[in-house]
């Protein structure tokens, strides 16, 4: 299978974690003192982002395994997942 491409959606202020099917984007606009955004392994990503990405992959595999069709275009592009209220800017759109 060929490598997936990033859909042509310009973003600013985003950190990105990619998995086999997903691209999770979040910004710096959150309270760093909030323990829910902790980074226990120091990799620069909040712990829950990796957990969430794993859950997304698990759900994808389960649904496709049950015979549901994969989301349109997911054979070519990552499925973007934006974390709202963190300051990610989607060009031509709102601040998320």
mmCIF file of N, CA and C in Angstrom, residues 1-7 19-22 73-79:
data_model
loop_
_atom_site.group_PDB
_atom_site.id
_atom_site.type_symbol
_atom_site.label_atom_id
_atom_site.label_comp_id
_atom_site.label_asym_id
_atom_site.label_seq_id
_atom_site.Cartn_x
_atom_site.Cartn_y
_atom_site.Cartn_z
ATOM 1 N N UNK A 1 0.842 -1.178 0.000
ATOM 2 C CA UNK A 1 0.000 0.000 0.000
ATOM 3 C C UNK A 1 0.887 1.241 0.000
ATOM 4 N N UNK A 2 0.520 2.206 -0.791
ATOM 5 C CA UNK A 2 1.283 3.456 -0.874
ATOM 6 C C UNK A 2 1.096 4.275 0.394
ATOM 7 N N UNK A 3 2.066 5.117 0.666
ATOM 8 C CA UNK A 3 1.960 5.998 1.820
ATOM 9 C C UNK A 3 0.803 6.960 1.638
ATOM 10 N N UNK A 4 0.138 7.263 2.739
ATOM 11 C CA UNK A 4 -0.967 8.219 2.689
ATOM 12 C C UNK A 4 -0.417 9.631 2.572
ATOM 13 N N UNK A 5 -1.211 10.491 1.986
ATOM 14 C CA UNK A 5 -0.853 11.901 1.849
ATOM 15 C C UNK A 5 -1.668 12.723 2.833
ATOM 16 N N UNK A 6 -1.176 13.904 3.092
ATOM 17 C CA UNK A 6 -1.919 14.856 3.906
ATOM 18 C C UNK A 6 -2.836 15.612 2.964
ATOM 19 N N UNK A 7 -4.124 15.650 3.300
ATOM 20 C CA UNK A 7 -5.074 16.392 2.468
ATOM 21 C C UNK A 7 -4.636 17.849 2.407
ATOM 22 N N UNK A 19 -0.874 8.332 12.709
ATOM 23 C CA UNK A 19 -0.931 6.884 12.869
ATOM 24 C C UNK A 19 -1.129 6.295 11.476
ATOM 25 N N UNK A 20 -1.485 5.054 11.402
ATOM 26 C CA UNK A 20 -1.688 4.441 10.088
ATOM 27 C C UNK A 20 -2.794 5.137 9.294
ATOM 28 N N UNK A 21 -3.883 5.517 9.962
ATOM 29 C CA UNK A 21 -5.030 6.095 9.264
ATOM 30 C C UNK A 21 -5.368 7.526 9.667
ATOM 31 N N UNK A 22 -4.848 8.004 10.783
ATOM 32 C CA UNK A 22 -5.287 9.282 11.341
ATOM 33 C C UNK A 22 -4.149 10.283 11.476
ATOM 34 N N UNK A 73 -11.854 8.071 0.791
ATOM 35 C CA UNK A 73 -10.569 8.748 0.672
ATOM 36 C C UNK A 73 -9.514 8.295 1.659
ATOM 37 N N UNK A 74 -9.893 7.443 2.627
ATOM 38 C CA UNK A 74 -8.912 7.056 3.649
ATOM 39 C C UNK A 74 -7.852 6.105 3.114
ATOM 40 N N UNK A 75 -8.024 5.614 1.903
ATOM 41 C CA UNK A 75 -6.974 4.810 1.290
ATOM 42 C C UNK A 75 -5.854 5.688 0.740
ATOM 43 N N UNK A 76 -6.157 6.986 0.555
ATOM 44 C CA UNK A 76 -5.161 7.920 0.012
ATOM 45 C C UNK A 76 -4.716 8.968 1.014
ATOM 46 N N UNK A 77 -5.618 9.370 1.908
ATOM 47 C CA UNK A 77 -5.342 10.470 2.831
ATOM 48 C C UNK A 77 -5.539 10.038 4.277
ATOM 49 N N UNK A 78 -4.836 10.729 5.171
ATOM 50 C CA UNK A 78 -5.105 10.556 6.596
ATOM 51 C C UNK A 78 -6.475 11.141 6.913
ATOM 52 N N UNK A 79 -7.110 10.613 7.931
ATOM 53 C CA UNK A 79 -8.345 11.185 8.444
ATOM 54 C C UNK A 79 -7.934 12.202 9.501
#
